[in-house]
C-alpha atoms as one frame of an Amber mdcrd trajectory, in Angstrom:
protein
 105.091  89.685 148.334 108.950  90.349 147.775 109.588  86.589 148.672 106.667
  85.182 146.071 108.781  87.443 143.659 112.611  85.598 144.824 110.554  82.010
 144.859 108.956  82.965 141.163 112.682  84.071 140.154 113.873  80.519 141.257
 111.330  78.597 139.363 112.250  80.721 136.433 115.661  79.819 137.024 115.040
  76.122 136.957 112.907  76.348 133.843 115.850  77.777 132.138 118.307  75.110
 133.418 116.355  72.416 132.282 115.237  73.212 129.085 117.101  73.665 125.728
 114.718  74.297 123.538 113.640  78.352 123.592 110.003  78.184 122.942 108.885
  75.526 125.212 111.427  77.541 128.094 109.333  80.838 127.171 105.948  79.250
 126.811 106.610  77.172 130.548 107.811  80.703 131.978 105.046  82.645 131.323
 102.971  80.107 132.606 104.408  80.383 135.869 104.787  84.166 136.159 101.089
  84.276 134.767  99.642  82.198 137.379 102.268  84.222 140.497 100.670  87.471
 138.610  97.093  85.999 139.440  97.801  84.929 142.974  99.654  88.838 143.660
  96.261  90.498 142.063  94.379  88.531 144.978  96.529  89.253 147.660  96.681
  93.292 146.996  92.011  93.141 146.523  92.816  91.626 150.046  95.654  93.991
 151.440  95.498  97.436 153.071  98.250  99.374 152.556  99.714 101.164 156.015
 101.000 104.086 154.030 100.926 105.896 150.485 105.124 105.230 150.700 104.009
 101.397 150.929 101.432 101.811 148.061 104.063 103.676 145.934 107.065 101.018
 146.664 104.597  98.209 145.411 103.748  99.860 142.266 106.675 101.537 141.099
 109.155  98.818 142.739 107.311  95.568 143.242 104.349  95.008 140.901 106.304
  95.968 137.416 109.058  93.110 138.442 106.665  90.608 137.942 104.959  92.169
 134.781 108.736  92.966 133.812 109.121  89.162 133.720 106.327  88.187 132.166
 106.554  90.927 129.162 110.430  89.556 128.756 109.476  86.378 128.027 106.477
  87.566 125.577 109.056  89.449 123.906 111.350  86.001 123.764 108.344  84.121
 122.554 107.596  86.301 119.514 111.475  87.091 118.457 112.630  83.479 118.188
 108.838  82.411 117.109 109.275  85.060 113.780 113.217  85.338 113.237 113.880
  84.302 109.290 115.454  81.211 108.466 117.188  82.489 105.819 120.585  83.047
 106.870 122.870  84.988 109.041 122.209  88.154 106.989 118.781  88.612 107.558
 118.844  87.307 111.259 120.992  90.037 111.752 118.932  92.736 110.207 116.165
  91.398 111.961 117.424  91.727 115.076 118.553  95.182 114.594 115.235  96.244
 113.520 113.355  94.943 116.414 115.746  96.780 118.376 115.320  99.571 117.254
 111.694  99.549 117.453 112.027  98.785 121.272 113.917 101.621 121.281 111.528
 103.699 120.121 109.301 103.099 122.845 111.586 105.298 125.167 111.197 108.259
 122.802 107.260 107.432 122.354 107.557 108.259 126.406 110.213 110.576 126.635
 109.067 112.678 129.682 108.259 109.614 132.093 111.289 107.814 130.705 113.260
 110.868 131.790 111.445 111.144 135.471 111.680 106.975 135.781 115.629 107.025
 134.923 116.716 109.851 137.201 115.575 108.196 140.215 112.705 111.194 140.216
 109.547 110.940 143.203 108.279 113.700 143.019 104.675 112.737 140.832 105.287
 109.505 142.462 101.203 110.015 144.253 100.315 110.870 141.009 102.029 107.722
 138.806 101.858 105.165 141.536  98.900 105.418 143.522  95.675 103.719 142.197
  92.581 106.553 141.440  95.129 109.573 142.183  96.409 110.077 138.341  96.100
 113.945 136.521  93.739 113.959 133.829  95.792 116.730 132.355  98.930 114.697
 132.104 100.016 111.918 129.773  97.727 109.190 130.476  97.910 105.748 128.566
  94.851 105.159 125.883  93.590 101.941 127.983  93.286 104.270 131.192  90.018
 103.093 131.212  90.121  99.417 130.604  92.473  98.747 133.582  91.664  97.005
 137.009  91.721  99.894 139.138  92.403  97.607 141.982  95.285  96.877 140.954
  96.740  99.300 138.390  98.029 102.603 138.404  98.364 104.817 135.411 102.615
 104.030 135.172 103.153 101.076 136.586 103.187  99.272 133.818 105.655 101.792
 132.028 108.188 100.852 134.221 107.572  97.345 133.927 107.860  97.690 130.113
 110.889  99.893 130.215 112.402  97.260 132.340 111.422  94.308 129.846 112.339
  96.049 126.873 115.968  97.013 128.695 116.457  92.975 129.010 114.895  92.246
 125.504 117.755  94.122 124.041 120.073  92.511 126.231 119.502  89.201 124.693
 119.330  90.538 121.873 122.242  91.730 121.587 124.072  88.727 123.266 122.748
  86.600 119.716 123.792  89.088 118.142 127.386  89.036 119.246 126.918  85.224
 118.674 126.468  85.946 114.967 129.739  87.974 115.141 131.931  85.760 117.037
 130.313  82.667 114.570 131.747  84.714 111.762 134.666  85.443 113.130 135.413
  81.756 114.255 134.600  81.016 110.689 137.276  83.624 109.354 139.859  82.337
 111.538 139.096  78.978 110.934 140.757  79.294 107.275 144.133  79.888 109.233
 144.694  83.308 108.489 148.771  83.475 109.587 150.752  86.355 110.420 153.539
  86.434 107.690 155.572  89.283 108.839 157.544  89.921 111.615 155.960  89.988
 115.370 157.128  93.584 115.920 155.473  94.832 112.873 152.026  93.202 114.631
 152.953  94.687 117.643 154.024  98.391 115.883 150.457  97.958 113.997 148.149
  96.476 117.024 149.492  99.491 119.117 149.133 101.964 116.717 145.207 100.829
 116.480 144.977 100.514 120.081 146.346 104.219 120.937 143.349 105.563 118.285
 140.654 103.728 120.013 139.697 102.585 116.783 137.983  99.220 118.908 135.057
  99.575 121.397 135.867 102.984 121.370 138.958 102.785 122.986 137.394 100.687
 126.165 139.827  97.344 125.761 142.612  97.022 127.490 145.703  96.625 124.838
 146.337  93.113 126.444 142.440  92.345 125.296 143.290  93.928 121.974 146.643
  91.668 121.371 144.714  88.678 122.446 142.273  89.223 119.645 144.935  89.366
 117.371 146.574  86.247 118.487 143.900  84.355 117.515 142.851  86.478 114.421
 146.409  85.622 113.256 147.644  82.644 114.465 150.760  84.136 116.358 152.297
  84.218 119.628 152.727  88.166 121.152 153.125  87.304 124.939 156.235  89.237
 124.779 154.589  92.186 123.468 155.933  94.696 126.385 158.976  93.981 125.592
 158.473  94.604 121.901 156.874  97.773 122.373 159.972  98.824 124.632 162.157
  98.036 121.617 159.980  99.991 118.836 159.416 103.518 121.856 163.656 103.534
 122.345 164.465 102.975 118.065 166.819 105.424 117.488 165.378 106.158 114.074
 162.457 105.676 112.379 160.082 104.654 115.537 157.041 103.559 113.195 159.018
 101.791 110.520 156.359  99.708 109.152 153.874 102.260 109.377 155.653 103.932
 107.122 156.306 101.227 104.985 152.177 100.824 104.993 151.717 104.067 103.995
 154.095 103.975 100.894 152.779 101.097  99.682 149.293 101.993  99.459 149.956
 105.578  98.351 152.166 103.543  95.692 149.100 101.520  94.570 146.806 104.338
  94.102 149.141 106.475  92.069 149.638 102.967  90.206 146.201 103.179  89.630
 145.703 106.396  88.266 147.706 105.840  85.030
């Protein structure tokens, strides 16, 4: 069963190689994982399990890989099938929103969310073994429209909790494609650095030390790449720069400075 899951992975794989258009890719993808689904229901009516530890790795493990897969590429079908055409704007709110509603799921589970992510095992006979579930815990509404031969009463959580973690994933890769299209569109009108390279540097480090980006998780050299493009200049020498502003004898954040009285300038301007 774990190699029909690597050979389904590698037809998967191939689908995705050779196929550009999004739909068609989903739509030939679930048709494979729906028919390896089919031919894994007939082998468990078949198979005997040596052990409940066997029973429990194929349902909380095995089983919700495939369904994983399948749900995934469900949840691909009816994003790109229903995302507005409308512009950038709205694509990007509607992402967000359908986000956040997979999200929400976690917190619609909360307590088995909680058990699944810390590795937990102890209800495991009670989750993951079929006809062994507590009728006086959470159960899910379609308890009783499952195939008890080969369903449990959380298997299927996981397997959603593991679809909706890759949903957002790709999600959130288009959505960082929206970014970096906007960006590349910004830069594009050859936005130049006009003032001196050690005033860049004095501001870039200044910015860096605050972890005002990615809450302080780039590295500075990430950070000054950024701005080379953002601003069409050349900082490869930036150590060196930054050695020069830490040992100025007076004044170490000169254009700081000068920053800061110009703006306060313009507001009091302003005011009369």
């Amino acid at each position: 069963m774990q190699k029909d899951y690597k050979d389904l992975l590698e037809v998967l794989e191939r689908i995705n190689q050779s196929e550009d258009n999004i739909l068609l890719k989903a739509e030939s993808c679930l048709l494979e994982i729906d028919a390896a689904i089919r031919k894994l229901k007939e082998q468990v009516r078949k198979h005997r399990f040596d052990s409940m530890a066997d029973e429990v790795y194929f349902f909380k493990k095995l089983k919700p890989c495939f369904v994983a897969e399948f749900l995934f590429y469900h949840g691909i079908l009816d994003l790109e099938s229903g995302k507005p055409h409308r512009g950038k704007k709205f694509l990007y709110k509607y992402y967000m929103e359908t986000v956040r509603k997979l999200e929400s799921q976690y917190d619609d589970d909360r307590h088995f969310y909680n058990y699944y992510i810390r590795g937990a095992s102890y209800l495991d006979q009670k989750y993951f073994v079929r006809y062994s579930y507590d009728l006086k815990m959470q159960l899910p509404q379609l308890l009783y429209s499952f195939d008890d031969q080969f369903t449990t009463s959380h298997d299927f959580n996981v397997a959603r909790f593991m679809a909706n973690e890759k949903l957002v994933a790709y999600i959130n890769t288009q959505i960082e494609g929206l970014e970096n299209q906007q960006i590349h569109q910004f830069v594009s009108k050859k936005l130049e650095w006009s003032s001196s390279k050690v005033n860049l540097v004095e501001l870039i480090y200044a910015i860096h030390i605050s972890r005002c980006f990615n809450s302080g998780t780039l590295e500075l050299k990430e950070t000054i790449r950024v701005f080379e493009n953002l601003c069409n200049v050349d900082l490869h020498n930036f150590h060196k720069i930054l050695t020069e502003i830490k040992y100025r004898k007076h004044n170490r954040t000169k254009f700081l400075n000068f920053l800061e009285k110009n703006l306060n300038q313009y507001f009091t301007d302003s005011d009369e």
